Short mmCIF file of C-alpha atoms and ligand atoms in Angstrom, two decimals:
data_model
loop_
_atom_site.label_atom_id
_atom_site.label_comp_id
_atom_site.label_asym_id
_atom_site.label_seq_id
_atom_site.Cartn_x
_atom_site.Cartn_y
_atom_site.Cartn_z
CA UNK A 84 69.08 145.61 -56.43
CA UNK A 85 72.57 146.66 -55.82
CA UNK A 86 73.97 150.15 -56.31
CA UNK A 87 77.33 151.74 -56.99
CA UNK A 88 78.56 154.87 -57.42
CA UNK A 89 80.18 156.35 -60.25
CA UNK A 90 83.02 156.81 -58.01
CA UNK A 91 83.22 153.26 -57.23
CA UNK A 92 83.75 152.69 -61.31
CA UNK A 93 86.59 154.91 -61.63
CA UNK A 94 84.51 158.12 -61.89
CA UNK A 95 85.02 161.26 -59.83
CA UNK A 96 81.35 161.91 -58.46
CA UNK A 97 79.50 159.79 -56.55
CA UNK A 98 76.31 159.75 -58.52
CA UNK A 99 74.78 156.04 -57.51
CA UNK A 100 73.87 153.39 -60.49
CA UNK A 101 71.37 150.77 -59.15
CA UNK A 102 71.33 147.21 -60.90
CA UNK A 103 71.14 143.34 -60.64
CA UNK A 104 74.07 142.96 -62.52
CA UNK A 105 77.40 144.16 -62.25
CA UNK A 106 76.67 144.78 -66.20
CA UNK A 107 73.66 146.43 -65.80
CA UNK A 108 75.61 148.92 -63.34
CA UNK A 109 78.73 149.52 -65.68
CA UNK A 110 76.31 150.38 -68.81
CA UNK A 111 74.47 153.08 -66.06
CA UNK A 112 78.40 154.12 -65.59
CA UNK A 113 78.75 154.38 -69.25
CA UNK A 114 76.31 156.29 -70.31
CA UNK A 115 76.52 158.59 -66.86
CA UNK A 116 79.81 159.08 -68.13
CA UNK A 117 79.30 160.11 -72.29
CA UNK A 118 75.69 161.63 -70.88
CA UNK A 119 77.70 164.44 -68.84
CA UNK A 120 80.89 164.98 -70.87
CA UNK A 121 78.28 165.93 -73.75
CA UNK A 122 77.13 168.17 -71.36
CA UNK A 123 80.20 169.68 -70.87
CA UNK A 124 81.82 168.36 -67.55
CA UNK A 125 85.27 167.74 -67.73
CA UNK A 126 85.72 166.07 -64.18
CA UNK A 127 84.24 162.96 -66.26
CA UNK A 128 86.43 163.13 -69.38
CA UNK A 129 89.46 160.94 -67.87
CA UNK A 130 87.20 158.17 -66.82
CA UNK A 131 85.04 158.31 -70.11
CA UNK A 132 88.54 157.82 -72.05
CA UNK A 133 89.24 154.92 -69.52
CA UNK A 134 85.54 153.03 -70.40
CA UNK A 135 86.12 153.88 -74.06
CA UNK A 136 89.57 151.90 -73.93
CA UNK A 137 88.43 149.12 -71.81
CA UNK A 138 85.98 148.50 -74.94
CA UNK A 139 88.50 148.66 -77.60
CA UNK A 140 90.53 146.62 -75.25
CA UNK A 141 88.33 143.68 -73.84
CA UNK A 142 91.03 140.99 -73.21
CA UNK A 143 92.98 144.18 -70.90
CA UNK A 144 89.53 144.97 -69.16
CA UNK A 145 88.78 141.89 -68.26
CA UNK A 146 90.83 142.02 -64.72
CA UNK A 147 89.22 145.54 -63.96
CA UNK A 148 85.45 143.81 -65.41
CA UNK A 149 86.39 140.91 -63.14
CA UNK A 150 87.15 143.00 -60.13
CA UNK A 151 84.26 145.39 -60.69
CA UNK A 152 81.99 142.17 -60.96
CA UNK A 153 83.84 141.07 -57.53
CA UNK A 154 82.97 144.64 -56.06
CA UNK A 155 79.56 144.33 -56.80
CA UNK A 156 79.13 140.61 -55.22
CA UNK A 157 80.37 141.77 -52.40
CA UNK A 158 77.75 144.59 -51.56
CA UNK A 159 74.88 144.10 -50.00
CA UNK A 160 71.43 144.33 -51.55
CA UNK A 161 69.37 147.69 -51.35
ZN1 ZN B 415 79.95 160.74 -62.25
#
């Protein structure tokens, strides 16, 4: 298991997502992210709008999913 923060996905808290994957991790980051803007935190709206448009966008997200997947390589295990 690796883990990284919300922060460390273009979010402003550093709420830690723990995975195998770099997917696994950036599905914890989405839902982190719609889970407390429907609760009313603002901080997270920016980066929720970014994730939202990286989906409607694949071909443009794929440098920041490559990088991200690059990140999470890097780290070391738990
Ligand atoms: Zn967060």
């Amino acid at each position: 298991m690796k883990t990284m923060t919300c922060k460390q996905l273009g979010g402003p808290c550093d709420l830690p997502h723990h995975g195998e994957t770099a997917d696994q991790v950036i599905k914890a980051q989405d839902r982190h992210l719609k889970d407390v803007v429907a609760g009313g935190d603002p901080a997270h709206e920016g980066a929720l709008k970014e994730m939202k448009r990286r989906w409607r966008h694949p071909i443009a997200n794929m440098e920041w999913y490559k990088q991200t997947k690059r990140d999470f390589a890097a780290l070391a295990e738990d």
